[in-house]
Each structure stands twice: as structure tokens, then as C-alpha cells.
PDB file of C-alpha atoms in Angstrom:
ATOM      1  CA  UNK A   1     114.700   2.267-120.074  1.00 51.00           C
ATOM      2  CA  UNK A   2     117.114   4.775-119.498  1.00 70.00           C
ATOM      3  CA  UNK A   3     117.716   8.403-120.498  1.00 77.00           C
ATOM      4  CA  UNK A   4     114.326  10.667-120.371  1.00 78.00           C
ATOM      5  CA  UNK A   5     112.845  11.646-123.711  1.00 78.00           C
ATOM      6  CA  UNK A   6     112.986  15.320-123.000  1.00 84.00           C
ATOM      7  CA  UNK A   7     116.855  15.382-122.176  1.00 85.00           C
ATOM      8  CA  UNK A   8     117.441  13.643-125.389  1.00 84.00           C
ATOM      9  CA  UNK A   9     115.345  15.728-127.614  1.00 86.00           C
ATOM     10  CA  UNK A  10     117.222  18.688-125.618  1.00 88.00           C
ATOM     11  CA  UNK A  11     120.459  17.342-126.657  1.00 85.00           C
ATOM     12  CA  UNK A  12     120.028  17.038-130.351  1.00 86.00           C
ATOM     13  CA  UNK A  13     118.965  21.002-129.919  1.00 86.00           C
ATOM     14  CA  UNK A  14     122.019  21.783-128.660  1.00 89.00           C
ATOM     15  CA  UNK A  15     124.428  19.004-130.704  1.00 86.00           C
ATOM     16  CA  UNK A  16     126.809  20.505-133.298  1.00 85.00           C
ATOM     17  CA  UNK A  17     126.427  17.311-135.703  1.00 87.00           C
ATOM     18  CA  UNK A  18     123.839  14.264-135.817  1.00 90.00           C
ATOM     19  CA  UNK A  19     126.075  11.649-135.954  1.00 88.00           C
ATOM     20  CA  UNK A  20     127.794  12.563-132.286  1.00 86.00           C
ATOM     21  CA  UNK A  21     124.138  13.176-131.250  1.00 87.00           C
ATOM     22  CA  UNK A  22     123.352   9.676-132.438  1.00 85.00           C
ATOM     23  CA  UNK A  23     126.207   7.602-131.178  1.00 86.00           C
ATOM     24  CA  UNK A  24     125.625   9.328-127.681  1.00 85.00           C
ATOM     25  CA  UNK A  25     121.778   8.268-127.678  1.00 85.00           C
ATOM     26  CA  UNK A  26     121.713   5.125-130.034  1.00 78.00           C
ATOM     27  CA  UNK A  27     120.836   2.765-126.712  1.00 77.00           C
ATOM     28  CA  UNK A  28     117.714   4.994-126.035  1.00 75.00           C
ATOM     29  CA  UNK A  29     115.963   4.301-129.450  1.00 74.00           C
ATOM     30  CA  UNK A  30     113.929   1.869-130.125  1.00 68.00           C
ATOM     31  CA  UNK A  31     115.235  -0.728-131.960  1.00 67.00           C
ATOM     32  CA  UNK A  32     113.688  -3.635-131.651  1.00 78.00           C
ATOM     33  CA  UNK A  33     110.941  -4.760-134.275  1.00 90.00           C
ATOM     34  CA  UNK A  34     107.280  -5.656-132.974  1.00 94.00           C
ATOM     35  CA  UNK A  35     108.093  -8.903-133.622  1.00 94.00           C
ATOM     36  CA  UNK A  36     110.835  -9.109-131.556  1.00 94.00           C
ATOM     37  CA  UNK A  37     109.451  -7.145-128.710  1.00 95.00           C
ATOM     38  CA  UNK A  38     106.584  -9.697-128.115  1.00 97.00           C
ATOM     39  CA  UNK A  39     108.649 -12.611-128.136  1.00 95.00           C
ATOM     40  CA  UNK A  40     111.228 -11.081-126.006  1.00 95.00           C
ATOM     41  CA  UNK A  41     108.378  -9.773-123.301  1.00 96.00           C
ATOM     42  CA  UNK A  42     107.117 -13.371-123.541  1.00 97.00           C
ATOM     43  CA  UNK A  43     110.027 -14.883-122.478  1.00 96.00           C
ATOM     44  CA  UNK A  44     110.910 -11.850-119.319  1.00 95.00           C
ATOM     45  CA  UNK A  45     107.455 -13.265-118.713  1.00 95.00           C
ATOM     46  CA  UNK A  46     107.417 -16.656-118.882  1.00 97.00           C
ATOM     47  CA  UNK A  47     104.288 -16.774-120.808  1.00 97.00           C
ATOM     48  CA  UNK A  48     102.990 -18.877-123.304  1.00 97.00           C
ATOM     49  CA  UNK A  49     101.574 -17.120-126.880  1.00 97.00           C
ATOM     50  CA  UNK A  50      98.629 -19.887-126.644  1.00 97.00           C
ATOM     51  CA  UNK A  51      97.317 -18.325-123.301  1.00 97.00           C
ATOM     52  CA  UNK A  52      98.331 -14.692-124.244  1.00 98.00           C
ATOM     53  CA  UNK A  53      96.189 -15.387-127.282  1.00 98.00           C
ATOM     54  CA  UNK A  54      93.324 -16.642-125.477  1.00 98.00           C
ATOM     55  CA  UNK A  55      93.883 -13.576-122.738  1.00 98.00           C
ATOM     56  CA  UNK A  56      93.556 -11.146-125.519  1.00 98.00           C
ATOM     57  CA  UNK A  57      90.457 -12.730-127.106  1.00 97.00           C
ATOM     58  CA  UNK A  58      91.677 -11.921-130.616  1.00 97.00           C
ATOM     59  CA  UNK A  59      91.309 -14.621-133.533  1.00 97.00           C
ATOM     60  CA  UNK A  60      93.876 -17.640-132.569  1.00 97.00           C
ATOM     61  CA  UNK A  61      95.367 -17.268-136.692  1.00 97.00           C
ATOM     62  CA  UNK A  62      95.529 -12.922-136.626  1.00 97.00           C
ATOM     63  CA  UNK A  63      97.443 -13.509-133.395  1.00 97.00           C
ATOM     64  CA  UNK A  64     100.091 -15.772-134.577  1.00 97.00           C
ATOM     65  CA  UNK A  65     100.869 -13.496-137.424  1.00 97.00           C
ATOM     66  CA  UNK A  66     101.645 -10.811-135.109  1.00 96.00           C
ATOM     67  CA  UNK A  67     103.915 -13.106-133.006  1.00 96.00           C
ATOM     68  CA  UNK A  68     105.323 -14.059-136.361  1.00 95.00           C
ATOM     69  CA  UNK A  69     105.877 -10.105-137.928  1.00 93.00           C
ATOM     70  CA  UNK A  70     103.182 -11.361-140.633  1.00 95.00           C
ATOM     71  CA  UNK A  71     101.004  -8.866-139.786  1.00 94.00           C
ATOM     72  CA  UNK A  72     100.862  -5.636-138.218  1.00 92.00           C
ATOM     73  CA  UNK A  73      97.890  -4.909-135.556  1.00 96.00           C
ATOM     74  CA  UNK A  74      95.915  -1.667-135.251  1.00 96.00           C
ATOM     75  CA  UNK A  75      96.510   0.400-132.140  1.00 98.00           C
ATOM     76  CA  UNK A  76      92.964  -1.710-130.211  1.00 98.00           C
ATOM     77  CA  UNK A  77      94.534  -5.099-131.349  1.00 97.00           C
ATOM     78  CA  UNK A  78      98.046  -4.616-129.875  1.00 98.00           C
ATOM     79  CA  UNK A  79      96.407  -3.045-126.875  1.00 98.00           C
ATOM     80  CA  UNK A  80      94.490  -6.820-126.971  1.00 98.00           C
ATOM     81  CA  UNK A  81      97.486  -8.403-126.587  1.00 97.00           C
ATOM     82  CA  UNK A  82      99.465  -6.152-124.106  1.00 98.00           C
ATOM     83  CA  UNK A  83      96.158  -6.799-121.568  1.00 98.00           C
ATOM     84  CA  UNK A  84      96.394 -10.864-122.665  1.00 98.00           C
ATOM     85  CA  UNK A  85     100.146 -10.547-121.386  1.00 98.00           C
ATOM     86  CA  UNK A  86      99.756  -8.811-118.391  1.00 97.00           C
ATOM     87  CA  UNK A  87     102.216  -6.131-118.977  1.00 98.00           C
ATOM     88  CA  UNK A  88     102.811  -3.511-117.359  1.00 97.00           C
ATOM     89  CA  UNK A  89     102.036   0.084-118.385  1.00 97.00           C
ATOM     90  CA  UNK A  90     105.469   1.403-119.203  1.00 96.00           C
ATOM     91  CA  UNK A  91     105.445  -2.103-121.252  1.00 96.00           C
ATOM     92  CA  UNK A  92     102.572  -1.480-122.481  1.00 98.00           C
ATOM     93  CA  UNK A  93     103.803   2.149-123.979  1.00 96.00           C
ATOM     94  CA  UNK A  94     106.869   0.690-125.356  1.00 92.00           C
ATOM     95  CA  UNK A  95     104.872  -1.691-127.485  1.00 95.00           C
ATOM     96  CA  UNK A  96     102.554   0.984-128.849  1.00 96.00           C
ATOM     97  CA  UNK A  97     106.130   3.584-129.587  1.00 93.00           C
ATOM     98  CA  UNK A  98     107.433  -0.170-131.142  1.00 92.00           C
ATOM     99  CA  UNK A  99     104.946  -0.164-133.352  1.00 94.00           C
ATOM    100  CA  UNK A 100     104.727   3.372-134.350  1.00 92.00           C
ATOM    101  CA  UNK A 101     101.384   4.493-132.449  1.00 96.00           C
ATOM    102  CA  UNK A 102     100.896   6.761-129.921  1.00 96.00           C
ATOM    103  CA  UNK A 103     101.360   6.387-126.410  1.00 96.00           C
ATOM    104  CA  UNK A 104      98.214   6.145-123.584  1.00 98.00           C
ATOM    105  CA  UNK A 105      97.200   9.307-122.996  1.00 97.00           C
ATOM    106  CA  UNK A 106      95.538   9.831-119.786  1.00 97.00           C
ATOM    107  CA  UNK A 107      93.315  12.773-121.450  1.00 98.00           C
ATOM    108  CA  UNK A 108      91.405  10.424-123.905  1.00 98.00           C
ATOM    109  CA  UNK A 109      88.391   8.666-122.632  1.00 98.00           C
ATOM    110  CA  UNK A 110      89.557   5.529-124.632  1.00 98.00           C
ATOM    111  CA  UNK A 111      93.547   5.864-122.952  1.00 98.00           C
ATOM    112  CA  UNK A 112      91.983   6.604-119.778  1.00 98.00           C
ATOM    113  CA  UNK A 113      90.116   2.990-119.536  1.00 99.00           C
ATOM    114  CA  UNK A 114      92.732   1.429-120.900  1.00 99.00           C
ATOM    115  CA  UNK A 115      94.961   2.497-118.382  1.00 98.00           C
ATOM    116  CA  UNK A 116      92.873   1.826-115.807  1.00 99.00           C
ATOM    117  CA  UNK A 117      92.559  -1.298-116.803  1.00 98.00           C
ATOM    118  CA  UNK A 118      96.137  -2.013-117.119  1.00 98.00           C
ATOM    119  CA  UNK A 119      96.748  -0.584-113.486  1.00 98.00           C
ATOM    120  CA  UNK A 120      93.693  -2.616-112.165  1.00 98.00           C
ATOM    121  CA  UNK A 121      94.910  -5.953-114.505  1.00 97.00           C
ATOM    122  CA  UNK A 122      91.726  -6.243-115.580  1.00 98.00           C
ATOM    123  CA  UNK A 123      90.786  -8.708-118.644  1.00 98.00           C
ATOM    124  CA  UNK A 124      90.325  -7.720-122.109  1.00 98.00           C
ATOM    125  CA  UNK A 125      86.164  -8.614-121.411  1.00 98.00           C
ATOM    126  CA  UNK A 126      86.720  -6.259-118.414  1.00 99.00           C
ATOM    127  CA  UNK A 127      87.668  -3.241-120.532  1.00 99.00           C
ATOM    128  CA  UNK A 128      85.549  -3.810-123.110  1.00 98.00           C
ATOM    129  CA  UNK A 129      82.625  -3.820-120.491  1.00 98.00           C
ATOM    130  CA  UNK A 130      83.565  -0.384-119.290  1.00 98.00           C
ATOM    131  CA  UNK A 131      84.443   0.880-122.784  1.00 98.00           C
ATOM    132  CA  UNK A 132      81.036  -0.032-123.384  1.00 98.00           C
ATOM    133  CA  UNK A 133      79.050   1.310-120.589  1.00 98.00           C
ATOM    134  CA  UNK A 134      80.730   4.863-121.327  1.00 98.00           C
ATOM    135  CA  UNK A 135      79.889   4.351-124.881  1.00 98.00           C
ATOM    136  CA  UNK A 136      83.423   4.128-126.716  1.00 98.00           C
ATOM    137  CA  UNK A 137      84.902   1.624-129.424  1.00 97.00           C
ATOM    138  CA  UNK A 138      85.479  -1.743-127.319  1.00 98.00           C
ATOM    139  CA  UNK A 139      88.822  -3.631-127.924  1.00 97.00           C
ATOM    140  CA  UNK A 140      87.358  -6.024-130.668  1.00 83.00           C
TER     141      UNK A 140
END
């Protein structure tokens, strides 16, 4: 990962141009597409997208698509897939910055199961289960 977010954001305070500021930081962004993300956590994994896709108990097509950069998920449906892979929570938060939603945030009811459940590598059924029994949205 790298360089902390609040040292960079300190150093484009403080830089005299953007373009020093950016050739200084450019391996801290994100760069990679969603796309590209997922197949590259795949393979660190050693996973296959047909058991991810069953893990995450989303719609076997809708799935694919997101694998493929077809389509883009909402914020539960990613989340889906991140629990169907087994990643980690710093993975996890990468994914969600990758695609341009907000990180976990322990605060939020919602977050806060979902990173439990993360932490406790719990299934996508699992969460849903106690998303339900403290009356929040489930996954899907």
C-alpha cells in the first residue's frame, strides 16, 4: 500500500506546483480499474470467479459482467463479492476506493456488520442474517 493518505494530502498543501506533487505520489493512487482489481485479487488468491460467484450469492450473469467491466455494482453488490473472495479488510477498502464508494466505516450500523463479518470471514448468508436481525438492508 504504501504512503498514508494523510501525509499525502499534507504534501499537496504544502507543494509549490501539482505536477511535482503528482510525480512524487503517482504510485499511491489508485490506478487500477475495477475490472482489473478483481481479476488481479483473483489470481494473489488463487480463486476461481465460478466459486467467488457462488460465495457471493449474486446472479451467476450480473457477476460475470463485473469480472468483465460490463457492469458496475452498487456499493452492497461489490461488498457481495469481496465476502465471496475472502478478502481481507484493507482489500476489501481498496475495492470500494476502486470503484469510487466510500470506505467501511466503523460508525455505520451497516459498515459495522460488514466488518465484522469480514474480520470473522463469515458468508454472505451470515451477514445478511445479522443485517437482518438488527433490521438493516441485507446484501441482496
Amino acid at each position: 500500500m504504501g504512503k498514508d493518505t494523510s501525509k499525502i494530502v499534507e504534501e499537496l498543501g504544502i507543494c509549490s506546483d501539482f505536477n511535482t506533487f503528482y510525480n512524487e505520489n503517482k504510485d499511491y493512487m489508485v490506478s487500477d480499474t475495477l475490472s482489473s482489481l478483481l481479476e488481479k485479487l483473483l489470481a494473489e488468491k488463487g480463486l476461481k470467479k465460478s466459486q467467488v460467484i457462488k460465495n457471493s450469492e449474486l446472479a451467476e450473469i450480473y457477476a460475470y459482467q463485473i469480472f468483465s467491466g460490463v457492469r458496475v455494482p452498487e456499493r452492497k453488490k461489490l461488498l457481495s463479492l469481496a465476502v465471496g473472495m475472502s478478502l481481507k479488510l484493507d482489500e476489501v477498502q481498496l475495492l470500494l476506493k476502486c470503484a469510487g464508494y466510500s470506505q467501511l466505516y466503523i460508525k455505520l450500523p451497516f459498515d459495522s456488520i460488514i466488518i465484522y463479518g469480514i474480520c470473522k470471514k463469515l458468508s454472505v448468508m451470515e451477514i445478511n442474517n445479522l443485517l437482518y436481525d438488527y433490521e438493516l438492508e441485507t446484501l441482496g
